[in-house]
Amino acid sequence: EAQVTQNPRYLITVTGKKLTVTCSQNMNHEYMSWYRQDPGLGLRQIYYSMNVEVTDKGDVPEGYKVSRKEKRNFPLILESPSPNQTSLYFCASRGPDYGYTFGSGTRLTVV
Amino acid sequence: AQSVAQPEDQVNVAEGNPLTVKCTYSVSGNPYLFWYVQYPNRGLQFLLKYITGDNLVKGSYGFEAEFNKSQTSFHLKKPSALVSDSALYFCAVRTPPGRDDKIIFGKGTRLHILP
């Protein structure tokens, strides 16, 4: 089954403790992206990657890092999480027909 | 700058009645337009898209959308609403092709279908 897999689904952490949210897709898509979803703000793009070793900032990149060492994986890294990064995060990959496939989401709480 | 607007935060419709969720867009060049749906505790699911061709686009779950170039709108419609259609709906527009190629989402419209 074609899918985007994110882990974990839920995460509670403390301010300043580094964390990584993993994302993997099995569709051989070149393009992958991270979004955060906040009430009243919709989905905002954090980072995206057009291909392996190519990453670019989205609209809200501050406080986040990403890497794309292989096509299937696109982890999101929070080096020093802060409470304003409490949010619902989605990873997505995009196929050649411009169809996006989203992961099930990661609900992050930073206390 | 490219943008998409969903003017209604919430839409309430009685089961069996037709529904419309509104979307307007601003984009340079020919628009690529999308609708996605999000059910509770789930990721976004693709409903339909318009790239070119017939202005009336049919998608999943009986939904359709009408592209109106003169009004720069792409409203989502369904002839007869089901309670199971209750969800959060996002309209999205693609930015012109290039290095910053991406889609921009509206803020979402919560659809409540009343039994």
mmCIF file of C-alpha atoms in Angstrom:
data_model
loop_
_atom_site.group_PDB
_atom_site.id
_atom_site.type_symbol
_atom_site.label_atom_id
_atom_site.label_comp_id
_atom_site.label_asym_id
_atom_site.label_seq_id
_atom_site.Cartn_x
_atom_site.Cartn_y
_atom_site.Cartn_z
ATOM 1 C CA GLU A 1 0.000 0.000 0.000
ATOM 2 C CA ALA A 2 1.296 3.428 -0.985
ATOM 3 C CA GLN A 3 1.778 5.426 2.162
ATOM 4 C CA VAL A 4 3.670 7.984 4.185
ATOM 5 C CA THR A 5 4.584 6.776 7.662
ATOM 6 C CA GLN A 6 5.367 9.163 10.496
ATOM 7 C CA ASN A 7 6.478 8.319 14.003
ATOM 8 C CA PRO A 8 5.628 8.863 16.730
ATOM 9 C CA ARG A 9 1.914 9.692 16.567
ATOM 10 C CA TYR A 10 2.000 11.454 19.933
ATOM 11 C CA LEU A 11 4.911 13.011 21.757
ATOM 12 C CA ILE A 12 5.182 15.016 24.953
ATOM 13 C CA THR A 13 8.573 16.501 25.696
ATOM 14 C CA VAL A 14 10.214 19.202 27.768
ATOM 15 C CA THR A 15 11.644 22.482 26.578
ATOM 16 C CA GLY A 16 15.129 22.132 25.160
ATOM 17 C CA LYS A 17 15.243 18.370 24.767
ATOM 18 C CA LYS A 18 16.191 17.488 21.198
ATOM 19 C CA LEU A 19 13.744 15.319 19.308
ATOM 20 C CA THR A 20 13.304 13.817 15.865
ATOM 21 C CA VAL A 21 10.082 12.964 14.077
ATOM 22 C CA THR A 22 10.627 10.372 11.378
ATOM 23 C CA CYS A 23 8.924 10.271 7.999
ATOM 24 C CA SER A 24 9.199 7.568 5.371
ATOM 25 C CA GLN A 25 7.434 7.066 2.027
ATOM 26 C CA ASN A 26 7.316 3.973 -0.171
ATOM 27 C CA MET A 27 6.279 5.588 -3.462
ATOM 28 C CA ASN A 28 9.705 6.639 -4.718
ATOM 29 C CA HIS A 29 8.568 10.273 -4.718
ATOM 30 C CA GLU A 30 11.232 12.905 -5.161
ATOM 31 C CA TYR A 31 9.385 15.706 -3.374
ATOM 32 C CA MET A 32 8.700 15.603 0.361
ATOM 33 C CA SER A 33 7.538 18.262 2.753
ATOM 34 C CA TRP A 34 6.752 18.999 6.397
ATOM 35 C CA TYR A 35 3.767 21.040 7.570
ATOM 36 C CA ARG A 36 2.454 22.159 10.904
ATOM 37 C CA GLN A 37 -1.246 22.591 11.522
ATOM 38 C CA ASP A 38 -2.535 25.081 14.066
ATOM 39 C CA PRO A 39 -6.145 26.103 14.721
ATOM 40 C CA GLY A 40 -7.226 29.000 12.531
ATOM 41 C CA LEU A 41 -3.964 28.974 10.585
ATOM 42 C CA GLY A 42 -4.406 25.938 8.372
ATOM 43 C CA LEU A 43 -1.304 24.090 7.232
ATOM 44 C CA ARG A 44 1.951 25.967 6.969
ATOM 45 C CA GLN A 45 5.003 24.553 5.280
ATOM 46 C CA ILE A 46 8.108 24.156 7.427
ATOM 47 C CA TYR A 47 10.658 22.651 5.041
ATOM 48 C CA TYR A 48 10.571 20.807 1.774
ATOM 49 C CA SER A 49 12.896 18.711 -0.311
ATOM 50 C CA MET A 50 12.881 18.450 -4.093
ATOM 51 C CA ASN A 51 15.231 15.466 -4.046
ATOM 52 C CA VAL A 52 18.010 13.741 -2.129
ATOM 53 C CA GLU A 53 20.402 16.219 -0.523
ATOM 54 C CA VAL A 54 18.222 19.165 -1.646
ATOM 55 C CA THR A 55 16.219 20.907 1.075
ATOM 56 C CA ASP A 56 14.688 24.377 1.279
ATOM 57 C CA LYS A 57 12.927 26.493 3.848
ATOM 58 C CA GLY A 58 9.193 26.813 3.741
ATOM 59 C CA ASP A 59 7.117 29.516 5.378
ATOM 60 C CA VAL A 60 7.889 28.752 9.045
ATOM 61 C CA PRO A 61 11.352 27.127 9.239
ATOM 62 C CA GLU A 62 12.623 28.746 12.463
ATOM 63 C CA GLY A 63 13.496 26.210 15.132
ATOM 64 C CA TYR A 64 13.461 23.227 12.784
ATOM 65 C CA LYS A 65 15.982 21.239 10.777
ATOM 66 C CA VAL A 66 15.584 18.526 8.183
ATOM 67 C CA SER A 67 17.789 16.157 6.255
ATOM 68 C CA ARG A 68 17.326 14.118 3.104
ATOM 69 C CA LYS A 69 20.086 11.552 2.875
ATOM 70 C CA GLU A 70 17.968 9.035 1.006
ATOM 71 C CA LYS A 71 14.863 9.379 -1.100
ATOM 72 C CA ARG A 72 12.440 7.570 1.180
ATOM 73 C CA ASN A 73 13.225 9.335 4.468
ATOM 74 C CA PHE A 74 12.763 12.960 5.513
ATOM 75 C CA PRO A 75 13.130 13.404 9.280
ATOM 76 C CA LEU A 76 12.155 16.605 11.090
ATOM 77 C CA ILE A 77 14.517 17.656 13.860
ATOM 78 C CA LEU A 78 13.823 20.049 16.702
ATOM 79 C CA GLU A 79 17.184 20.814 18.275
ATOM 80 C CA SER A 80 15.775 22.773 21.215
ATOM 81 C CA PRO A 81 11.983 22.548 21.287
ATOM 82 C CA SER A 82 9.974 25.391 22.769
ATOM 83 C CA PRO A 83 6.297 25.550 23.806
ATOM 84 C CA ASN A 84 5.390 27.527 20.681
ATOM 85 C CA GLN A 85 6.295 24.440 18.666
ATOM 86 C CA THR A 86 3.409 22.563 20.238
ATOM 87 C CA SER A 87 1.403 21.630 17.178
ATOM 88 C CA LEU A 88 0.171 18.895 14.863
ATOM 89 C CA TYR A 89 2.804 17.982 12.293
ATOM 90 C CA PHE A 90 2.307 16.321 8.933
ATOM 91 C CA CYS A 91 4.784 14.879 6.498
ATOM 92 C CA ALA A 92 3.792 14.575 2.852
ATOM 93 C CA SER A 93 5.246 13.337 -0.389
ATOM 94 C CA ARG A 94 4.240 14.419 -3.867
ATOM 95 C CA GLY A 95 3.954 12.303 -6.965
ATOM 96 C CA PRO A 96 4.515 13.290 -10.612
ATOM 97 C CA ASP A 97 0.787 14.012 -11.066
ATOM 98 C CA TYR A 98 1.036 16.580 -8.290
ATOM 99 C CA GLY A 99 -0.923 14.358 -5.933
ATOM 100 C CA TYR A 100 0.115 14.732 -2.303
ATOM 101 C CA THR A 101 0.038 11.825 0.136
ATOM 102 C CA PHE A 102 0.038 12.773 3.806
ATOM 103 C CA GLY A 103 1.124 10.878 6.864
ATOM 104 C CA SER A 104 -1.251 10.398 9.789
ATOM 105 C CA GLY A 105 0.295 13.204 11.791
ATOM 106 C CA THR A 106 2.357 13.699 14.931
ATOM 107 C CA ARG A 107 0.832 15.596 17.800
ATOM 108 C CA LEU A 108 3.685 17.256 19.671
ATOM 109 C CA THR A 109 3.355 18.915 23.063
ATOM 110 C CA VAL A 110 6.312 20.846 24.477
ATOM 111 C CA VAL A 111 6.018 21.703 28.162
ATOM 112 C CA ALA B 1 1.635 36.457 -4.325
ATOM 113 C CA GLN B 2 -0.287 33.241 -4.473
ATOM 114 C CA SER B 3 -3.034 32.780 -1.917
ATOM 115 C CA VAL B 4 -6.196 30.866 -1.241
ATOM 116 C CA ALA B 5 -9.114 31.927 0.927
ATOM 117 C CA GLN B 6 -11.859 29.940 2.561
ATOM 118 C CA PRO B 7 -14.267 32.594 3.819
ATOM 119 C CA GLU B 8 -16.252 30.322 6.142
ATOM 120 C CA ASP B 9 -14.747 28.794 9.270
ATOM 121 C CA GLN B 10 -17.728 26.484 9.621
ATOM 122 C CA VAL B 11 -20.624 25.331 7.477
ATOM 123 C CA ASN B 12 -23.698 23.546 8.848
ATOM 124 C CA VAL B 13 -25.924 21.540 6.529
ATOM 125 C CA ALA B 14 -28.811 19.184 7.210
ATOM 126 C CA GLU B 15 -28.346 15.621 6.062
ATOM 127 C CA GLY B 16 -29.728 15.107 2.574
ATOM 128 C CA ASN B 17 -29.393 18.758 1.594
ATOM 129 C CA PRO B 18 -26.867 20.007 -0.950
ATOM 130 C CA LEU B 19 -23.650 21.437 0.433
ATOM 131 C CA THR B 20 -21.174 24.032 -0.776
ATOM 132 C CA VAL B 21 -17.798 24.880 0.737
ATOM 133 C CA LYS B 22 -16.367 28.055 -0.733
ATOM 134 C CA CYS B 23 -12.848 28.741 -1.952
ATOM 135 C CA THR B 24 -11.332 31.662 -3.829
ATOM 136 C CA TYR B 25 -7.786 31.921 -5.048
ATOM 137 C CA SER B 26 -5.171 34.316 -6.310
ATOM 138 C CA VAL B 27 -2.407 32.968 -8.524
ATOM 139 C CA SER B 28 -0.381 34.105 -11.476
ATOM 140 C CA GLY B 29 -0.717 31.978 -14.558
ATOM 141 C CA ASN B 30 -2.972 28.976 -14.883
ATOM 142 C CA PRO B 31 -4.048 27.635 -11.510
ATOM 143 C CA TYR B 32 -3.706 24.116 -10.211
ATOM 144 C CA LEU B 33 -6.423 23.759 -7.560
ATOM 145 C CA PHE B 34 -7.075 21.041 -5.001
ATOM 146 C CA TRP B 35 -9.466 19.997 -2.280
ATOM 147 C CA TYR B 36 -8.416 17.849 0.659
ATOM 148 C CA VAL B 37 -10.426 16.460 3.567
ATOM 149 C CA GLN B 38 -9.244 15.745 7.092
ATOM 150 C CA TYR B 39 -11.172 13.413 9.368
ATOM 151 C CA PRO B 40 -10.492 13.477 13.132
ATOM 152 C CA ASN B 41 -7.061 12.126 14.078
ATOM 153 C CA ARG B 42 -6.181 11.516 10.449
ATOM 154 C CA GLY B 43 -3.947 13.065 7.845
ATOM 155 C CA LEU B 44 -5.270 14.955 4.842
ATOM 156 C CA GLN B 45 -6.863 12.930 2.080
ATOM 157 C CA PHE B 46 -7.023 14.017 -1.544
ATOM 158 C CA LEU B 47 -10.551 14.686 -2.862
ATOM 159 C CA LEU B 48 -10.092 16.213 -6.294
ATOM 160 C CA LYS B 49 -8.024 18.557 -8.384
ATOM 161 C CA TYR B 50 -8.361 20.912 -11.325
ATOM 162 C CA ILE B 51 -5.468 21.366 -13.702
ATOM 163 C CA THR B 52 -7.098 21.864 -17.069
ATOM 164 C CA GLY B 53 -10.154 20.811 -19.037
ATOM 165 C CA ASP B 54 -13.772 20.664 -17.927
ATOM 166 C CA ASN B 55 -14.645 23.266 -15.319
ATOM 167 C CA LEU B 56 -16.645 20.727 -13.315
ATOM 168 C CA VAL B 57 -14.349 18.275 -11.612
ATOM 169 C CA LYS B 58 -15.623 15.098 -9.991
ATOM 170 C CA GLY B 59 -13.791 13.546 -7.077
ATOM 171 C CA SER B 60 -13.996 11.031 -4.270
ATOM 172 C CA TYR B 61 -17.036 10.320 -2.067
ATOM 173 C CA GLY B 62 -19.470 12.018 -4.486
ATOM 174 C CA PHE B 63 -17.857 15.447 -4.205
ATOM 175 C CA GLU B 64 -17.359 17.780 -7.125
ATOM 176 C CA ALA B 65 -15.943 21.255 -7.580
ATOM 177 C CA GLU B 66 -16.561 23.959 -10.119
ATOM 178 C CA PHE B 67 -13.706 26.046 -11.447
ATOM 179 C CA ASN B 68 -14.800 29.595 -12.260
ATOM 180 C CA LYS B 69 -12.001 31.618 -13.802
ATOM 181 C CA SER B 70 -13.842 34.938 -13.893
ATOM 182 C CA GLN B 71 -14.693 34.730 -10.204
ATOM 183 C CA THR B 72 -11.392 33.022 -9.291
ATOM 184 C CA SER B 73 -13.340 30.451 -7.314
ATOM 185 C CA PHE B 74 -13.221 26.703 -6.843
ATOM 186 C CA HIS B 75 -16.179 25.824 -4.637
ATOM 187 C CA LEU B 76 -16.638 22.269 -3.381
ATOM 188 C CA LYS B 77 -20.119 20.801 -3.756
ATOM 189 C CA LYS B 78 -22.129 17.688 -3.091
ATOM 190 C CA PRO B 79 -25.783 17.192 -4.092
ATOM 191 C CA SER B 80 -26.838 15.335 -0.940
ATOM 192 C CA ALA B 81 -24.862 15.570 2.305
ATOM 193 C CA LEU B 82 -24.168 12.600 4.572
ATOM 194 C CA VAL B 83 -23.406 12.737 8.285
ATOM 195 C CA SER B 84 -20.128 10.992 7.463
ATOM 196 C CA ASP B 85 -19.103 14.034 5.373
ATOM 197 C CA SER B 86 -18.544 15.956 8.610
ATOM 198 C CA ALA B 87 -14.857 16.858 8.569
ATOM 199 C CA LEU B 88 -12.367 19.655 7.980
ATOM 200 C CA TYR B 89 -11.947 20.653 4.347
ATOM 201 C CA PHE B 90 -8.955 22.415 2.850
ATOM 202 C CA CYS B 91 -8.697 24.170 -0.484
ATOM 203 C CA ALA B 92 -5.201 24.511 -1.938
ATOM 204 C CA VAL B 93 -3.499 26.177 -4.886
ATOM 205 C CA ARG B 94 -0.184 25.368 -6.523
ATOM 206 C CA THR B 95 2.409 28.057 -6.931
ATOM 207 C CA PRO B 96 3.850 28.484 -10.442
ATOM 208 C CA PRO B 97 6.482 25.892 -11.382
ATOM 209 C CA GLY B 98 9.972 26.696 -10.225
ATOM 210 C CA ARG B 99 12.359 26.096 -7.359
ATOM 211 C CA ASP B 100 9.763 27.142 -4.796
ATOM 212 C CA ASP B 101 7.146 24.859 -6.304
ATOM 213 C CA LYS B 102 4.591 24.001 -3.634
ATOM 214 C CA ILE B 103 0.937 24.168 -2.766
ATOM 215 C CA ILE B 104 -0.569 26.688 -0.379
ATOM 216 C CA PHE B 105 -3.469 25.660 1.810
ATOM 217 C CA GLY B 106 -6.436 27.680 2.939
ATOM 218 C CA LYS B 107 -7.205 27.833 6.648
ATOM 219 C CA GLY B 108 -9.856 25.158 6.380
ATOM 220 C CA THR B 109 -13.636 24.982 6.699
ATOM 221 C CA ARG B 110 -15.247 22.701 9.226
ATOM 222 C CA LEU B 111 -18.298 21.024 7.760
ATOM 223 C CA HIS B 112 -21.014 19.819 10.134
ATOM 224 C CA ILE B 113 -23.757 17.632 8.688
ATOM 225 C CA LEU B 114 -26.715 17.593 11.024
ATOM 226 C CA PRO B 115 -28.758 14.378 11.241
#
